[in-house]
Amino acid sequence: MSAELAGFAHNYLPGEREGAGVTLLLLHGTGGNEDDLIPLGKQLLPDAAILSPRGKVSEHGAPRFFRRLAEGVFDHEDLLFRTHELADFVDKAADQYGFDRQKLVAVGYSNGANVAASLMLLHPGLFHAAVLLRAMVPFQPEVTPDLSGTPVFLAAGRRDTMIPPDNTERLAAILQEVGADLDLRWKNVGHPLTYEEIEEAREWLSRILDPNGDKTTQ
Ligand code: MLT
């Protein structure tokens, strides 16, 4: 059941104790809404809390997280404004629902992955980790954020006609330059996600969130 906060229609689902206090911030693709990615979130981490907002921008009725001038050409000013606005929403949601800000994991698909990447570049401390599914460069950062050690899973399709592979490669290079712990997975697929990729993202998430896993033992 959708609620409203700071002008964002959204869903919040509290997590189970076994979810280790993680909250997934689910960010849908163009034309999606706050309900779309909930099954994906449940698949990725069944016991996590879920915060799932609907993008405020409407492109001929299709919700998005920021305006674009054409496919793959972003309205830079709007992108910056919407990114800060979304970060503010997350902050207010943490106050309202009482989830742990330190354990927020972004999960974005397509336009949602692009705004997640923008949030990482403009608000580097916001996410504990991020799962970016079909993402491209939101903007070239002028100031170098510090994303040292932030785990990022980036799933890309070699045959994606919406997200040019060389653009994803550029995003990967930017994330690595700013210190993110990047796991880039290429598949010979198009824009839609495959079951195999979701399964890989699920395994990756459980590994990086495992207190005995790689991240905390290094
Ligand atoms: C974007 O506009 O963010 C990308 O082109 C992906 C999409 O169409 O959602």
PDB file of C-alpha atoms and ligand atoms in Angstrom:
ATOM      1  CA  MET A   1       0.000   0.000   0.000  1.00  0.00           C
ATOM      2  CA  SER A   2       1.562   3.219  -1.224  1.00  0.00           C
ATOM      3  CA  ALA A   3       2.245   6.132   1.163  1.00  0.00           C
ATOM      4  CA  GLU A   4       3.532   9.659   0.527  1.00  0.00           C
ATOM      5  CA  LEU A   5       6.547  11.433   2.000  1.00  0.00           C
ATOM      6  CA  ALA A   6       8.267  14.590   0.741  1.00  0.00           C
ATOM      7  CA  GLY A   7       6.079  14.344  -2.351  1.00  0.00           C
ATOM      8  CA  PHE A   8       7.243  10.798  -3.175  1.00  0.00           C
ATOM      9  CA  ALA A   9       4.661   8.049  -3.526  1.00  0.00           C
ATOM     10  CA  HIS A  10       6.443   5.046  -2.069  1.00  0.00           C
ATOM     11  CA  ASN A  11       6.221   1.694  -0.356  1.00  0.00           C
ATOM     12  CA  TYR A  12       7.961   0.861   2.875  1.00  0.00           C
ATOM     13  CA  LEU A  13       8.019  -2.746   4.056  1.00  0.00           C
ATOM     14  CA  PRO A  14       9.703  -3.425   7.383  1.00  0.00           C
ATOM     15  CA  GLY A  15      12.287  -6.197   7.368  1.00  0.00           C
ATOM     16  CA  GLU A  16      12.548  -9.362   9.381  1.00  0.00           C
ATOM     17  CA  ARG A  17      15.087  -9.722  12.142  1.00  0.00           C
ATOM     18  CA  GLU A  18      17.166 -12.122  10.015  1.00  0.00           C
ATOM     19  CA  GLY A  19      17.583  -9.383   7.425  1.00  0.00           C
ATOM     20  CA  ALA A  20      20.446  -8.046   9.585  1.00  0.00           C
ATOM     21  CA  GLY A  21      18.934  -4.574   9.520  1.00  0.00           C
ATOM     22  CA  VAL A  22      19.503  -4.044   5.790  1.00  0.00           C
ATOM     23  CA  THR A  23      17.128  -1.789   3.861  1.00  0.00           C
ATOM     24  CA  LEU A  24      16.931  -2.066   0.088  1.00  0.00           C
ATOM     25  CA  LEU A  25      16.228   1.190  -1.735  1.00  0.00           C
ATOM     26  CA  LEU A  26      14.472  -0.015  -4.886  1.00  0.00           C
ATOM     27  CA  LEU A  27      14.631   2.320  -7.887  1.00  0.00           C
ATOM     28  CA  HIS A  28      12.496   1.359 -10.882  1.00  0.00           C
ATOM     29  CA  GLY A  29      13.074   1.900 -14.599  1.00  0.00           C
ATOM     30  CA  THR A  30      11.239   4.295 -16.936  1.00  0.00           C
ATOM     31  CA  GLY A  31       7.508   3.606 -16.826  1.00  0.00           C
ATOM     32  CA  GLY A  32       7.750   1.647 -13.594  1.00  0.00           C
ATOM     33  CA  ASN A  33       6.417   2.496 -10.179  1.00  0.00           C
ATOM     34  CA  GLU A  34       6.875   1.871  -6.460  1.00  0.00           C
ATOM     35  CA  ASP A  35       5.396  -1.646  -6.724  1.00  0.00           C
ATOM     36  CA  ASP A  36       7.488  -2.912  -9.636  1.00  0.00           C
ATOM     37  CA  LEU A  37      10.714  -4.022  -8.022  1.00  0.00           C
ATOM     38  CA  ILE A  38       9.310  -5.395  -4.777  1.00  0.00           C
ATOM     39  CA  PRO A  39       9.376  -9.007  -6.062  1.00  0.00           C
ATOM     40  CA  LEU A  40      13.001  -8.425  -7.150  1.00  0.00           C
ATOM     41  CA  GLY A  41      13.891  -7.028  -3.718  1.00  0.00           C
ATOM     42  CA  LYS A  42      12.280 -10.073  -2.067  1.00  0.00           C
ATOM     43  CA  GLN A  43      14.302 -12.360  -4.323  1.00  0.00           C
ATOM     44  CA  LEU A  44      17.555 -10.545  -3.636  1.00  0.00           C
ATOM     45  CA  LEU A  45      17.267 -10.385   0.138  1.00  0.00           C
ATOM     46  CA  PRO A  46      13.992 -11.813   1.492  1.00  0.00           C
ATOM     47  CA  ASP A  47      14.336 -10.498   5.044  1.00  0.00           C
ATOM     48  CA  ALA A  48      15.471  -6.958   4.264  1.00  0.00           C
ATOM     49  CA  ALA A  49      13.296  -3.900   4.733  1.00  0.00           C
ATOM     50  CA  ILE A  50      12.237  -2.262   1.473  1.00  0.00           C
ATOM     51  CA  LEU A  51      11.951   1.412   0.612  1.00  0.00           C
ATOM     52  CA  SER A  52      10.586   1.847  -2.891  1.00  0.00           C
ATOM     53  CA  PRO A  53       9.743   5.333  -4.191  1.00  0.00           C
ATOM     54  CA  ARG A  54       8.118   6.267  -7.497  1.00  0.00           C
ATOM     55  CA  GLY A  55      10.108   8.694  -9.659  1.00  0.00           C
ATOM     56  CA  LYS A  56       8.522  12.147  -9.662  1.00  0.00           C
ATOM     57  CA  VAL A  57       9.150  12.996 -13.291  1.00  0.00           C
ATOM     58  CA  SER A  58       6.508  12.012 -15.829  1.00  0.00           C
ATOM     59  CA  GLU A  59       7.559  11.379 -19.425  1.00  0.00           C
ATOM     60  CA  HIS A  60       4.231  11.256 -21.251  1.00  0.00           C
ATOM     61  CA  GLY A  61       2.812   9.509 -18.196  1.00  0.00           C
ATOM     62  CA  ALA A  62       5.802   7.202 -17.646  1.00  0.00           C
ATOM     63  CA  PRO A  63       7.390   7.796 -14.215  1.00  0.00           C
ATOM     64  CA  ARG A  64      11.150   8.456 -14.158  1.00  0.00           C
ATOM     65  CA  PHE A  65      13.637   9.722 -11.586  1.00  0.00           C
ATOM     66  CA  PHE A  66      14.887  12.647 -13.717  1.00  0.00           C
ATOM     67  CA  ARG A  67      14.160  14.295 -17.052  1.00  0.00           C
ATOM     68  CA  ARG A  68      15.882  13.364 -20.275  1.00  0.00           C
ATOM     69  CA  LEU A  69      16.077  15.347 -23.481  1.00  0.00           C
ATOM     70  CA  ALA A  70      16.273  12.236 -25.659  1.00  0.00           C
ATOM     71  CA  GLU A  71      17.055   8.569 -25.094  1.00  0.00           C
ATOM     72  CA  GLY A  72      20.370   8.484 -23.234  1.00  0.00           C
ATOM     73  CA  VAL A  73      20.644  12.312 -23.191  1.00  0.00           C
ATOM     74  CA  PHE A  74      19.965  13.596 -19.726  1.00  0.00           C
ATOM     75  CA  ASP A  75      18.752  16.985 -18.498  1.00  0.00           C
ATOM     76  CA  HIS A  76      21.765  17.657 -16.315  1.00  0.00           C
ATOM     77  CA  GLU A  77      20.185  20.392 -14.183  1.00  0.00           C
ATOM     78  CA  ASP A  78      17.104  18.295 -13.482  1.00  0.00           C
ATOM     79  CA  LEU A  79      19.261  15.241 -12.758  1.00  0.00           C
ATOM     80  CA  LEU A  80      21.218  17.115 -10.086  1.00  0.00           C
ATOM     81  CA  PHE A  81      18.064  18.590  -8.555  1.00  0.00           C
ATOM     82  CA  ARG A  82      16.221  15.230  -8.539  1.00  0.00           C
ATOM     83  CA  THR A  83      19.228  13.405  -7.108  1.00  0.00           C
ATOM     84  CA  HIS A  84      19.422  15.775  -4.125  1.00  0.00           C
ATOM     85  CA  GLU A  85      15.650  15.617  -3.723  1.00  0.00           C
ATOM     86  CA  LEU A  86      15.768  11.820  -3.647  1.00  0.00           C
ATOM     87  CA  ALA A  87      18.609  11.839  -1.103  1.00  0.00           C
ATOM     88  CA  ASP A  88      16.488  14.132   1.065  1.00  0.00           C
ATOM     89  CA  PHE A  89      13.552  11.729   0.748  1.00  0.00           C
ATOM     90  CA  VAL A  90      15.768   8.829   1.887  1.00  0.00           C
ATOM     91  CA  ASP A  91      16.894  10.879   4.870  1.00  0.00           C
ATOM     92  CA  LYS A  92      13.307  11.736   5.834  1.00  0.00           C
ATOM     93  CA  ALA A  93      12.250   8.112   5.338  1.00  0.00           C
ATOM     94  CA  ALA A  94      15.035   6.962   7.708  1.00  0.00           C
ATOM     95  CA  ASP A  95      13.615   9.340  10.344  1.00  0.00           C
ATOM     96  CA  GLN A  96      10.043   8.288   9.710  1.00  0.00           C
ATOM     97  CA  TYR A  97      10.551   4.510   9.553  1.00  0.00           C
ATOM     98  CA  GLY A  98      13.587   4.267  11.800  1.00  0.00           C
ATOM     99  CA  PHE A  99      15.731   2.104   9.522  1.00  0.00           C
ATOM    100  CA  ASP A 100      19.502   2.007   9.870  1.00  0.00           C
ATOM    101  CA  ARG A 101      21.080   4.574   7.494  1.00  0.00           C
ATOM    102  CA  GLN A 102      24.372   2.670   7.611  1.00  0.00           C
ATOM    103  CA  LYS A 103      22.774  -0.411   6.081  1.00  0.00           C
ATOM    104  CA  LEU A 104      21.093   1.033   3.054  1.00  0.00           C
ATOM    105  CA  VAL A 105      21.657  -0.851  -0.200  1.00  0.00           C
ATOM    106  CA  ALA A 106      20.547   0.668  -3.512  1.00  0.00           C
ATOM    107  CA  VAL A 107      19.022  -1.623  -6.121  1.00  0.00           C
ATOM    108  CA  GLY A 108      18.289   0.172  -9.378  1.00  0.00           C
ATOM    109  CA  TYR A 109      17.207  -0.925 -12.836  1.00  0.00           C
ATOM    110  CA  SER A 110      17.833   1.209 -15.938  1.00  0.00           C
ATOM    111  CA  ASN A 111      16.690   4.769 -15.120  1.00  0.00           C
ATOM    112  CA  GLY A 112      16.667   3.718 -11.447  1.00  0.00           C
ATOM    113  CA  ALA A 113      20.239   2.404 -11.759  1.00  0.00           C
ATOM    114  CA  ASN A 114      21.268   5.699 -13.336  1.00  0.00           C
ATOM    115  CA  VAL A 115      19.815   7.746 -10.495  1.00  0.00           C
ATOM    116  CA  ALA A 116      21.439   5.335  -8.018  1.00  0.00           C
ATOM    117  CA  ALA A 117      24.808   6.008  -9.708  1.00  0.00           C
ATOM    118  CA  SER A 118      24.098   9.737  -9.505  1.00  0.00           C
ATOM    119  CA  LEU A 119      23.282   9.402  -5.786  1.00  0.00           C
ATOM    120  CA  MET A 120      26.591   7.596  -5.259  1.00  0.00           C
ATOM    121  CA  LEU A 121      28.564  10.343  -6.999  1.00  0.00           C
ATOM    122  CA  LEU A 122      26.789  13.227  -5.229  1.00  0.00           C
ATOM    123  CA  HIS A 123      26.162  11.590  -1.833  1.00  0.00           C
ATOM    124  CA  PRO A 124      29.049   9.144  -1.468  1.00  0.00           C
ATOM    125  CA  GLY A 125      28.206   8.057   2.076  1.00  0.00           C
ATOM    126  CA  LEU A 126      24.565   7.269   1.389  1.00  0.00           C
ATOM    127  CA  PHE A 127      24.816   3.598   0.432  1.00  0.00           C
ATOM    128  CA  HIS A 128      26.541   0.695   2.083  1.00  0.00           C
ATOM    129  CA  ALA A 129      26.453  -1.046  -1.300  1.00  0.00           C
ATOM    130  CA  ALA A 130      24.694  -0.826  -4.649  1.00  0.00           C
ATOM    131  CA  VAL A 131      23.276  -3.209  -7.229  1.00  0.00           C
ATOM    132  CA  LEU A 132      23.168  -1.399 -10.572  1.00  0.00           C
ATOM    133  CA  LEU A 133      21.262  -3.271 -13.245  1.00  0.00           C
ATOM    134  CA  ARG A 134      21.690  -1.807 -16.767  1.00  0.00           C
ATOM    135  CA  ALA A 135      23.345   1.484 -15.772  1.00  0.00           C
ATOM    136  CA  MET A 136      25.157   4.215 -17.690  1.00  0.00           C
ATOM    137  CA  VAL A 137      27.079   7.379 -16.773  1.00  0.00           C
ATOM    138  CA  PRO A 138      24.582   9.836 -15.220  1.00  0.00           C
ATOM    139  CA  PHE A 139      27.069  12.730 -15.481  1.00  0.00           C
ATOM    140  CA  GLN A 140      30.811  13.245 -15.456  1.00  0.00           C
ATOM    141  CA  PRO A 141      31.638  14.214 -11.850  1.00  0.00           C
ATOM    142  CA  GLU A 142      33.612  17.465 -11.433  1.00  0.00           C
ATOM    143  CA  VAL A 143      34.461  16.785  -7.818  1.00  0.00           C
ATOM    144  CA  THR A 144      35.891  13.351  -7.132  1.00  0.00           C
ATOM    145  CA  PRO A 145      33.763  11.616  -4.507  1.00  0.00           C
ATOM    146  CA  ASP A 146      35.334   9.042  -2.218  1.00  0.00           C
ATOM    147  CA  LEU A 147      33.629   5.690  -2.650  1.00  0.00           C
ATOM    148  CA  SER A 148      36.555   3.703  -1.243  1.00  0.00           C
ATOM    149  CA  GLY A 149      35.576   0.126  -0.622  1.00  0.00           C
ATOM    150  CA  THR A 150      31.877   0.601  -1.450  1.00  0.00           C
ATOM    151  CA  PRO A 151      30.754  -2.678  -3.014  1.00  0.00           C
ATOM    152  CA  VAL A 152      28.998  -2.196  -6.364  1.00  0.00           C
ATOM    153  CA  PHE A 153      27.490  -4.922  -8.524  1.00  0.00           C
ATOM    154  CA  LEU A 154      27.035  -3.775 -12.115  1.00  0.00           C
ATOM    155  CA  ALA A 155      25.116  -6.055 -14.470  1.00  0.00           C
ATOM    156  CA  ALA A 156      25.313  -5.144 -18.148  1.00  0.00           C
ATOM    157  CA  GLY A 157      24.060  -6.549 -21.436  1.00  0.00           C
ATOM    158  CA  ARG A 158      26.301  -6.658 -24.522  1.00  0.00           C
ATOM    159  CA  ARG A 159      23.183  -6.448 -26.713  1.00  0.00           C
ATOM    160  CA  ASP A 160      21.443  -3.699 -24.739  1.00  0.00           C
ATOM    161  CA  THR A 161      20.130  -1.090 -27.193  1.00  0.00           C
ATOM    162  CA  MET A 162      19.073   1.367 -24.433  1.00  0.00           C
ATOM    163  CA  ILE A 163      22.350   1.384 -22.522  1.00  0.00           C
ATOM    164  CA  PRO A 164      25.334   1.455 -24.906  1.00  0.00           C
ATOM    165  CA  PRO A 165      27.980  -0.992 -23.643  1.00  0.00           C
ATOM    166  CA  ASP A 166      30.795   1.565 -24.023  1.00  0.00           C
ATOM    167  CA  ASN A 167      28.836   3.920 -21.779  1.00  0.00           C
ATOM    168  CA  THR A 168      28.572   1.227 -19.097  1.00  0.00           C
ATOM    169  CA  GLU A 169      32.336   0.698 -19.454  1.00  0.00           C
ATOM    170  CA  ARG A 170      32.814   4.433 -18.785  1.00  0.00           C
ATOM    171  CA  LEU A 171      30.644   4.222 -15.684  1.00  0.00           C
ATOM    172  CA  ALA A 172      32.677   1.219 -14.521  1.00  0.00           C
ATOM    173  CA  ALA A 173      35.895   3.219 -15.029  1.00  0.00           C
ATOM    174  CA  ILE A 174      34.511   6.182 -13.046  1.00  0.00           C
ATOM    175  CA  LEU A 175      33.396   3.939 -10.187  1.00  0.00           C
ATOM    176  CA  GLN A 176      36.799   2.266 -10.059  1.00  0.00           C
ATOM    177  CA  GLU A 177      38.626   5.599 -10.169  1.00  0.00           C
ATOM    178  CA  VAL A 178      36.723   6.783  -7.097  1.00  0.00           C
ATOM    179  CA  GLY A 179      37.574   3.605  -5.223  1.00  0.00           C
ATOM    180  CA  ALA A 180      34.398   1.523  -5.441  1.00  0.00           C
ATOM    181  CA  ASP A 181      34.831  -2.216  -5.078  1.00  0.00           C
ATOM    182  CA  LEU A 182      33.294  -2.993  -8.445  1.00  0.00           C
ATOM    183  CA  ASP A 183      32.002  -6.344  -9.658  1.00  0.00           C
ATOM    184  CA  LEU A 184      31.115  -5.859 -13.338  1.00  0.00           C
ATOM    185  CA  ARG A 185      29.229  -8.715 -14.987  1.00  0.00           C
ATOM    186  CA  TRP A 186      28.703  -8.777 -18.739  1.00  0.00           C
ATOM    187  CA  LYS A 187      26.191 -11.098 -20.384  1.00  0.00           C
ATOM    188  CA  ASN A 188      25.310 -11.526 -24.032  1.00  0.00           C
ATOM    189  CA  VAL A 189      21.781 -10.193 -23.420  1.00  0.00           C
ATOM    190  CA  GLY A 190      19.633  -7.109 -24.055  1.00  0.00           C
ATOM    191  CA  HIS A 191      17.930  -4.584 -21.780  1.00  0.00           C
ATOM    192  CA  PRO A 192      15.590  -6.941 -19.863  1.00  0.00           C
ATOM    193  CA  LEU A 193      17.094  -8.665 -16.847  1.00  0.00           C
ATOM    194  CA  THR A 194      17.652 -12.383 -16.883  1.00  0.00           C
ATOM    195  CA  TYR A 195      17.011 -14.847 -14.111  1.00  0.00           C
ATOM    196  CA  GLU A 196      20.706 -15.774 -14.098  1.00  0.00           C
ATOM    197  CA  GLU A 197      21.735 -12.174 -13.394  1.00  0.00           C
ATOM    198  CA  ILE A 198      19.254 -11.845 -10.539  1.00  0.00           C
ATOM    199  CA  GLU A 199      20.666 -15.025  -9.059  1.00  0.00           C
ATOM    200  CA  GLU A 200      24.217 -13.668  -9.410  1.00  0.00           C
ATOM    201  CA  ALA A 201      23.184 -10.404  -7.740  1.00  0.00           C
ATOM    202  CA  ARG A 202      21.550 -12.376  -4.919  1.00  0.00           C
ATOM    203  CA  GLU A 203      24.712 -14.397  -4.326  1.00  0.00           C
ATOM    204  CA  TRP A 204      26.873 -11.270  -4.487  1.00  0.00           C
ATOM    205  CA  LEU A 205      24.662  -9.471  -1.963  1.00  0.00           C
ATOM    206  CA  SER A 206      24.678 -12.319   0.514  1.00  0.00           C
ATOM    207  CA  ARG A 207      28.476 -12.507   0.207  1.00  0.00           C
ATOM    208  CA  ILE A 208      29.119  -8.813   0.797  1.00  0.00           C
ATOM    209  CA  LEU A 209      26.600  -8.663   3.646  1.00  0.00           C
ATOM    210  CA  ASP A 210      27.904 -11.795   5.338  1.00  0.00           C
ATOM    211  CA  PRO A 211      29.719 -10.715   8.493  1.00  0.00           C
ATOM    212  CA  ASN A 212      32.257 -13.501   7.860  1.00  0.00           C
ATOM    213  CA  GLY A 213      32.524 -12.697   4.181  1.00  0.00           C
ATOM    214  CA  ASP A 214      35.212 -10.928   2.157  1.00  0.00           C
ATOM    215  CA  LYS A 215      34.347  -7.342   3.022  1.00  0.00           C
ATOM    216  CA  THR A 216      34.680  -7.458   6.790  1.00  0.00           C
ATOM    217  CA  THR A 217      37.613  -9.843   6.959  1.00  0.00           C
ATOM    218  CA  GLN A 218      39.857  -7.721   4.724  1.00  0.00           C
TER     219      GLN A 218
HETATM  220  C1  MLT B   1      17.624   6.661 -18.760  1.00  0.00           C
HETATM  221  O1  MLT B   1      16.936   7.463 -19.355  1.00  0.00           O
HETATM  222  O2  MLT B   1      17.873   6.731 -17.550  1.00  0.00           O
HETATM  223  C2  MLT B   1      18.157   5.533 -19.558  1.00  0.00           C
HETATM  224  O3  MLT B   1      18.075   5.801 -20.919  1.00  0.00           O
HETATM  225  C3  MLT B   1      17.489   4.259 -19.248  1.00  0.00           C
HETATM  226  C4  MLT B   1      16.002   4.350 -19.351  1.00  0.00           C
HETATM  227  O4  MLT B   1      15.472   4.564 -20.428  1.00  0.00           O
HETATM  228  O5  MLT B   1      15.338   4.218 -18.346  1.00  0.00           O
END
